[in-house]
Structures are given as C-alpha cells and as structure tokens.
PDB file of C-alpha atoms and ligand atoms in Angstrom:
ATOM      1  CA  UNK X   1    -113.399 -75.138 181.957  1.00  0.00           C
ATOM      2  CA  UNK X   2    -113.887 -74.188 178.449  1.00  0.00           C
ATOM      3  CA  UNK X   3    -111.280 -76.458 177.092  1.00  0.00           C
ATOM      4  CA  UNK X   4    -113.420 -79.284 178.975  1.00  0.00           C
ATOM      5  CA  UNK X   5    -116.607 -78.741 178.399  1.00  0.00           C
ATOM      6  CA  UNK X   6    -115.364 -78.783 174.760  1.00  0.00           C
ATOM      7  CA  UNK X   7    -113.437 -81.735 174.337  1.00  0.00           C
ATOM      8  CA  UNK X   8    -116.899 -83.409 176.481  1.00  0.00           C
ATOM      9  CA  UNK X   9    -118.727 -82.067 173.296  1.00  0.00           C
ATOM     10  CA  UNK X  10    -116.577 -83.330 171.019  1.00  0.00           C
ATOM     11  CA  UNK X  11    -116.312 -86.920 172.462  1.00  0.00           C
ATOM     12  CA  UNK X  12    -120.275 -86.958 172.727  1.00  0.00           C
ATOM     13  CA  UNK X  13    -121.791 -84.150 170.665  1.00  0.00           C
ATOM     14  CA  UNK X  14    -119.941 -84.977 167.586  1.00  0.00           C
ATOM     15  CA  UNK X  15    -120.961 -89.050 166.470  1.00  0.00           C
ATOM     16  CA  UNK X  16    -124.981 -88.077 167.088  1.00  0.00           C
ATOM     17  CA  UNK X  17    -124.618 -85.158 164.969  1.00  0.00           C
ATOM     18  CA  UNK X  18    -123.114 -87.007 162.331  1.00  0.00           C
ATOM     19  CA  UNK X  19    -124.923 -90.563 162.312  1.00  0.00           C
ATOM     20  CA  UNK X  20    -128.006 -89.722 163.235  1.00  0.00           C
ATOM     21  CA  UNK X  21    -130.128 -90.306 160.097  1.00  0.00           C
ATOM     22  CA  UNK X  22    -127.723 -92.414 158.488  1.00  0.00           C
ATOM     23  CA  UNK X  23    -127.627 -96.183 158.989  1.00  0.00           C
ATOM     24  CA  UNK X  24    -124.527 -98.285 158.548  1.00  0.00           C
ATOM     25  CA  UNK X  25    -124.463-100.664 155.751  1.00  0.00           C
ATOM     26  CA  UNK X  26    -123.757-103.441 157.752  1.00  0.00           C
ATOM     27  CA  UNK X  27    -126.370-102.830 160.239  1.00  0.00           C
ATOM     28  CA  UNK X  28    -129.149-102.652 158.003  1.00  0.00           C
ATOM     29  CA  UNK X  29    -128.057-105.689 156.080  1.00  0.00           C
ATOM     30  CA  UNK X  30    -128.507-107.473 159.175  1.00  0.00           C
ATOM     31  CA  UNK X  31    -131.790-105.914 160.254  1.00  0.00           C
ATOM     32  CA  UNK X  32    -132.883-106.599 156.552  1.00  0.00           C
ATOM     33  CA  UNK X  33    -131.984-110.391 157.387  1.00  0.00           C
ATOM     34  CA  UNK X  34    -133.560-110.953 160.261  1.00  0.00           C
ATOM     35  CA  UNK X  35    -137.146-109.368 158.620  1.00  0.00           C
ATOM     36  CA  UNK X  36    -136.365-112.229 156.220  1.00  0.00           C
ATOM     37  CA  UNK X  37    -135.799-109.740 153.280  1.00  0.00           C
ATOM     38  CA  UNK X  38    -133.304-112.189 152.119  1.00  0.00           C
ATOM     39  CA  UNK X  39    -134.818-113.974 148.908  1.00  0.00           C
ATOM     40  CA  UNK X  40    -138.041-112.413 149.408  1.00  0.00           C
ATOM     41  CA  UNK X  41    -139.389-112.222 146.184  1.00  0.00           C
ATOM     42  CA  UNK X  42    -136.312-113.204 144.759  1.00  0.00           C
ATOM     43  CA  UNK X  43    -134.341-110.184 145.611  1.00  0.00           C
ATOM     44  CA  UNK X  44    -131.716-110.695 147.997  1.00  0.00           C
ATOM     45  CA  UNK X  45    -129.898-108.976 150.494  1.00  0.00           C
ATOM     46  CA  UNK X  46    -127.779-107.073 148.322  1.00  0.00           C
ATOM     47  CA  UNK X  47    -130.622-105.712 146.179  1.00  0.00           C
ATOM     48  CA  UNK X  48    -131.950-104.337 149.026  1.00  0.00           C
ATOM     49  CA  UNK X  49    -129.136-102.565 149.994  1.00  0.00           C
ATOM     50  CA  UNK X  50    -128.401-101.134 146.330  1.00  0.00           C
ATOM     51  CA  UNK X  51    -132.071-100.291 146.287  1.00  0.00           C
ATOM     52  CA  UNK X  52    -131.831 -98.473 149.988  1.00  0.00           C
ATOM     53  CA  UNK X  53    -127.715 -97.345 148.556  1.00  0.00           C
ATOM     54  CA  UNK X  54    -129.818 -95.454 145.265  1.00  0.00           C
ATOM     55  CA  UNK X  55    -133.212 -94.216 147.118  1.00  0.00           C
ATOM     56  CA  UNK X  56    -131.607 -92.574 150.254  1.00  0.00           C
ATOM     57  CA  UNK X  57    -128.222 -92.810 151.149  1.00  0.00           C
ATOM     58  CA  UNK X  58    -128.885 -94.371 153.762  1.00  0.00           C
ATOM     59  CA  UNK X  59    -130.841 -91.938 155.269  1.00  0.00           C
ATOM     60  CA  UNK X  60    -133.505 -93.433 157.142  1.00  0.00           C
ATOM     61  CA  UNK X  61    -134.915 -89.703 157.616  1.00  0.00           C
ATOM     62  CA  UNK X  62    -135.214 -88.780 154.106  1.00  0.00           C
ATOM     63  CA  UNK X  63    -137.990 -86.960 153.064  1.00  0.00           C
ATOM     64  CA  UNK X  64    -138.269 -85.591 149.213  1.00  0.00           C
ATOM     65  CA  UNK X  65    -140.782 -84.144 147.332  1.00  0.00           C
ATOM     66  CA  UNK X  66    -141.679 -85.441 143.449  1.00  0.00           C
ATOM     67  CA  UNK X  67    -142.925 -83.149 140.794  1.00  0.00           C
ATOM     68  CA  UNK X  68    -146.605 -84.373 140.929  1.00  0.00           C
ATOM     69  CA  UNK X  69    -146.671 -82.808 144.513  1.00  0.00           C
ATOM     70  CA  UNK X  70    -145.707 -86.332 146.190  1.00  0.00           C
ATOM     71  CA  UNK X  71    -143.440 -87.108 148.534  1.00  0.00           C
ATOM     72  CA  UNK X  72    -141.102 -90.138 148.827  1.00  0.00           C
ATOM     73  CA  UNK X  73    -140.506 -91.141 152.462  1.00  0.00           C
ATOM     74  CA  UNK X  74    -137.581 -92.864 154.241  1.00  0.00           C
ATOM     75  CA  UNK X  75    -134.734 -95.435 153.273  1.00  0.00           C
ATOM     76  CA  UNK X  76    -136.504 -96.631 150.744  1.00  0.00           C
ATOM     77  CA  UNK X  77    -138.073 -93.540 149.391  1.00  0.00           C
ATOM     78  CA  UNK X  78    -141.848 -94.648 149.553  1.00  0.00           C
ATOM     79  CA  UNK X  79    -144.300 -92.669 147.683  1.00  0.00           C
ATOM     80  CA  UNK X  80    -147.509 -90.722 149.664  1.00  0.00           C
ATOM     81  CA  UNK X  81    -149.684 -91.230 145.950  1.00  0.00           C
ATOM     82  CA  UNK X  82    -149.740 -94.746 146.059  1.00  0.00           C
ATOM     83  CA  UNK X  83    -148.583 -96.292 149.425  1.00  0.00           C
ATOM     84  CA  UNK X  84    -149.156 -94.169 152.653  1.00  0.00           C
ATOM     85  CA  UNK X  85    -151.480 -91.086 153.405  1.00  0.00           C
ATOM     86  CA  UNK X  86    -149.381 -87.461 154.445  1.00  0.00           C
ATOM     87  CA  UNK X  87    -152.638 -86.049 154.757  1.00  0.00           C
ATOM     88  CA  UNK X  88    -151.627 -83.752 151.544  1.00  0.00           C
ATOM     89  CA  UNK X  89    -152.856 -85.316 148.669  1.00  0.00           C
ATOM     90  CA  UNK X  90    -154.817 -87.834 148.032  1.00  0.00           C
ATOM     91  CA  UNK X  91    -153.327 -91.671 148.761  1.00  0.00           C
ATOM     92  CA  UNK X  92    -154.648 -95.037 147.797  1.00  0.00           C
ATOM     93  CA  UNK X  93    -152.542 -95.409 151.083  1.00  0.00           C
ATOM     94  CA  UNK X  94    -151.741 -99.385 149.832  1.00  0.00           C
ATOM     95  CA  UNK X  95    -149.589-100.209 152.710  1.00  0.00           C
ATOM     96  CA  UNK X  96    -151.913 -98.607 155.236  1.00  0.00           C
ATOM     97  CA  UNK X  97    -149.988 -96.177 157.118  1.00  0.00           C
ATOM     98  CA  UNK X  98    -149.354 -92.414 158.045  1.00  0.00           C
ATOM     99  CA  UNK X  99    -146.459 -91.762 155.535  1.00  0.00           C
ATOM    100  CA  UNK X 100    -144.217 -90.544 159.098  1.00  0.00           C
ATOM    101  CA  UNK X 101    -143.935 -94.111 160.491  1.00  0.00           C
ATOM    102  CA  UNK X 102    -141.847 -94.796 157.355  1.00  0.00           C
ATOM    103  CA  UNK X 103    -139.209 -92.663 158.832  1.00  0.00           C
ATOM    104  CA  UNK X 104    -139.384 -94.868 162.409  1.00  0.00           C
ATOM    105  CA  UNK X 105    -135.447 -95.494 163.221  1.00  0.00           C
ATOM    106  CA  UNK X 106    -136.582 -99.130 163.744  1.00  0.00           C
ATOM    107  CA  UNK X 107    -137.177 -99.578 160.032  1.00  0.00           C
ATOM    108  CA  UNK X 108    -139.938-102.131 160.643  1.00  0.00           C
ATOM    109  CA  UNK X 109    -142.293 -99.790 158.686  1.00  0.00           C
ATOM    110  CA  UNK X 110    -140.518 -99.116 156.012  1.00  0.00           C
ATOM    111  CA  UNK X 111    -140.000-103.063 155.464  1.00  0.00           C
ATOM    112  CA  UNK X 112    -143.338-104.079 155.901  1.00  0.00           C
ATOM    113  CA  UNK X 113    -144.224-101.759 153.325  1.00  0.00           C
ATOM    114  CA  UNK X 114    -141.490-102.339 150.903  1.00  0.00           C
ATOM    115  CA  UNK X 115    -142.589-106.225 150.854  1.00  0.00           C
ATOM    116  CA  UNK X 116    -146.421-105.161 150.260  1.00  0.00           C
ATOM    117  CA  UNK X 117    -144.633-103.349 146.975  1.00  0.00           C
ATOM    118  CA  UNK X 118    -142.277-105.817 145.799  1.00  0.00           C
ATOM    119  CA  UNK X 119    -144.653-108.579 146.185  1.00  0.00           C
ATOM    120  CA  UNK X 120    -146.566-106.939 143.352  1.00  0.00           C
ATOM    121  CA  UNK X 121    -146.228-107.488 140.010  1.00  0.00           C
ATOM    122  CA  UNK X 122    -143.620-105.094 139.190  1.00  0.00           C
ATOM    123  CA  UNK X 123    -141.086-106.464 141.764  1.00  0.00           C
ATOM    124  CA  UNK X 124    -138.391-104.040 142.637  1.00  0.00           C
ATOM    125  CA  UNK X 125    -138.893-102.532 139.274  1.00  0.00           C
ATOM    126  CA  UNK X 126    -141.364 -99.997 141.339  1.00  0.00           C
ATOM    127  CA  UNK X 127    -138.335 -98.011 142.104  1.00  0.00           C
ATOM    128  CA  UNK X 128    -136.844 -96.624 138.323  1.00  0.00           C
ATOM    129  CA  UNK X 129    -133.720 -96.299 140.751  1.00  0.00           C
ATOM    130  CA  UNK X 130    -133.294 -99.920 141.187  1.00  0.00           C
ATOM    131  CA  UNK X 131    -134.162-100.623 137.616  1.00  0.00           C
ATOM    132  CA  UNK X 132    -131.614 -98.120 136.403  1.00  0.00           C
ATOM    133  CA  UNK X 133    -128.224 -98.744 138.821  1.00  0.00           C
ATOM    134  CA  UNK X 134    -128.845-102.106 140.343  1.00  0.00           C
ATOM    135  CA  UNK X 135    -130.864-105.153 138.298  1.00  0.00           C
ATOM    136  CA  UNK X 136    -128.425-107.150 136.633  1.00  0.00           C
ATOM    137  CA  UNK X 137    -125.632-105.903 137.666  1.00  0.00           C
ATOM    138  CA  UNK X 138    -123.164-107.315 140.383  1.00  0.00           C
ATOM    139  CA  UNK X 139    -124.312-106.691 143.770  1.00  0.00           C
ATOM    140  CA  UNK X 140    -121.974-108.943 146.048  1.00  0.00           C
ATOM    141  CA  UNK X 141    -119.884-106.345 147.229  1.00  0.00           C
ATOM    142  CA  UNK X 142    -122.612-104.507 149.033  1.00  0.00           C
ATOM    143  CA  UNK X 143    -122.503-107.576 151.366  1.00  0.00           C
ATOM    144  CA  UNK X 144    -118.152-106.726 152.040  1.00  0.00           C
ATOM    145  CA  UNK X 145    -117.630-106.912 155.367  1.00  0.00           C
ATOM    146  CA  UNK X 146    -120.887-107.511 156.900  1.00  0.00           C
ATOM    147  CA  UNK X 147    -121.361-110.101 158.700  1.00  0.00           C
ATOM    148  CA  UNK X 148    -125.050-111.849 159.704  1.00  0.00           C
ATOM    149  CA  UNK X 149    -124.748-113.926 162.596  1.00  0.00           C
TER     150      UNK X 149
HETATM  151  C1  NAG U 201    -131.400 -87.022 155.812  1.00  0.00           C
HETATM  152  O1  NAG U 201    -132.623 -86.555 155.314  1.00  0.00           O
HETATM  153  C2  NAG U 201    -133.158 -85.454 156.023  1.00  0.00           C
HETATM  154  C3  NAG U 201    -134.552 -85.157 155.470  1.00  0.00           C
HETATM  155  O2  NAG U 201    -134.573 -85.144 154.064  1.00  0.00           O
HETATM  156  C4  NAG U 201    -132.210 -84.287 155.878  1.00  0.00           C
HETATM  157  O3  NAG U 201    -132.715 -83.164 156.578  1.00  0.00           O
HETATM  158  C5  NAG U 201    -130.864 -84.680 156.438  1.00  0.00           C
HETATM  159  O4  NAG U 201    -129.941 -83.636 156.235  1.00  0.00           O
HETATM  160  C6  NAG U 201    -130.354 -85.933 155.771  1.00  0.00           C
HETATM  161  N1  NAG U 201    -129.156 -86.378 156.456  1.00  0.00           N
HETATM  162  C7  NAG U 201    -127.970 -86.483 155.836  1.00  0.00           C
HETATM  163  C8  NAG U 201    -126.843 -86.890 156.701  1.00  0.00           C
HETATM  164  O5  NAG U 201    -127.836 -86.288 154.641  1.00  0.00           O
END
C-alpha cells in the first residue's frame, strides 16, 4: 500500500512540484508570439526571452525586493516604484495594476505591462539586465528548438 501510494506520488506529485513557477522556454516564446511581442518596438522574440532568461529564470512567480525598499515582480521583474502599486510604498503605478497580477500564470499582465515600458523612450534599456547580458549580442539560439506554429 505504501509502495503504491508512493510511486502514485511520484508519477503525479513530483512534475507540479518541480515546474510550477517555472515556464518552459519554448512555451513562452510562443505565448510571447502570439501577444505580438515579436518586433514590438524592435525587440524580437529572442530579446524577450534573454530579457525574461536574465530577470527571472523563468520564474513567472518571482518576487524580489531592491534596496530602495521596492520590489520587482514576475518574469520580467517589474518594479512596484514606477509601474504597479503593492500597497507598500508609494507607486506612480504607470501600467495601472496591483503589482500581484504580474505574477498571473497567464502572463497577459506581465506583457501588457512590459510593452507600456518598452514603448518608452528607454526601450528595453529599462532593465540594466538586458542592457548588460543581452543588447548586441547574439540572441538566435534562445529561439533552438522552439517552434511557433
Ligand atoms: C520562484 O520564485 C518564488 C518567489 O520568489 C520562489 O519562492 C520560488 O522558489 C522560485 N522558484 C524556483 C523554482 O526557483
């Protein structure tokens, strides 16, 4: 009985334990695509997965708090001082959102924000991350494997 209920567990338990926060590469490239992410502002697929690669892991359930007492949300690390209210500190709360939504498993809130901030005039030079391990560099391989369609 043991033995069962434990290999059940191990079958089932074991890949939601694991996955659960992280989302595979290839799956977000192709939710990025269909939000039309792909040339937005010039940055295409694959500097949106560097950026997403650098800010969280792929952790769409990353939370992390800065120095200044502000905390970056989600896959793309969002910041509560400038782009979404935590109810901590103050927010100019730019995208107009409770800073939670950007950890929605959907993603959709995270994206519509990240478009509000690369459509600015920084581009994806918001995120020092990006600036620092992604522009300029080849990106193509983030793409291996993945397939759109
Ligand atoms: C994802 O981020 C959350 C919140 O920061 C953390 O608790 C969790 O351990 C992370 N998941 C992985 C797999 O690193």
């Amino acid at each position: 009985m043991m033995i069962r209920a434990l290999l059940i567990c191990v079958a089932s338990c074991l890949p939601v334990v694991t996955s659960k926060d992280i989302i595979n590469r290839c799956v977000l490239a192709k939710v990025l695509y269909e939000e039309d992410l792909d040339g937005f502002e010039g940055y295409s697929l694959p500097d949106w997965l560097c950026l997403a690669f650098i800010e969280s892991n792929f952790n769409i359930s990353k939370v992390s708090e800065n120095v200044d007492g502000s905390f970056d949300y989600g896959i793309f690390q969002i910041n509560s001082h400038f782009w979404c209210n935590d109810y901590h500190s103050h927010s100019e709360n730019f995208c107009h959102m409770d800073c939670q939504e950007l950890l929605d498993p959907n993603l959709l809130p995270s994206i519509h924000c990240a478009k509000k901030i690369v459509s600015g005039s920084k581009g994806m030079r918001n995120w020092v991350g990006w600036r620092l391990h992604c522009s300029g560099r080849p990106l193509s391989y983030w793409m291996t494997g993945c397939r759109l369609g």
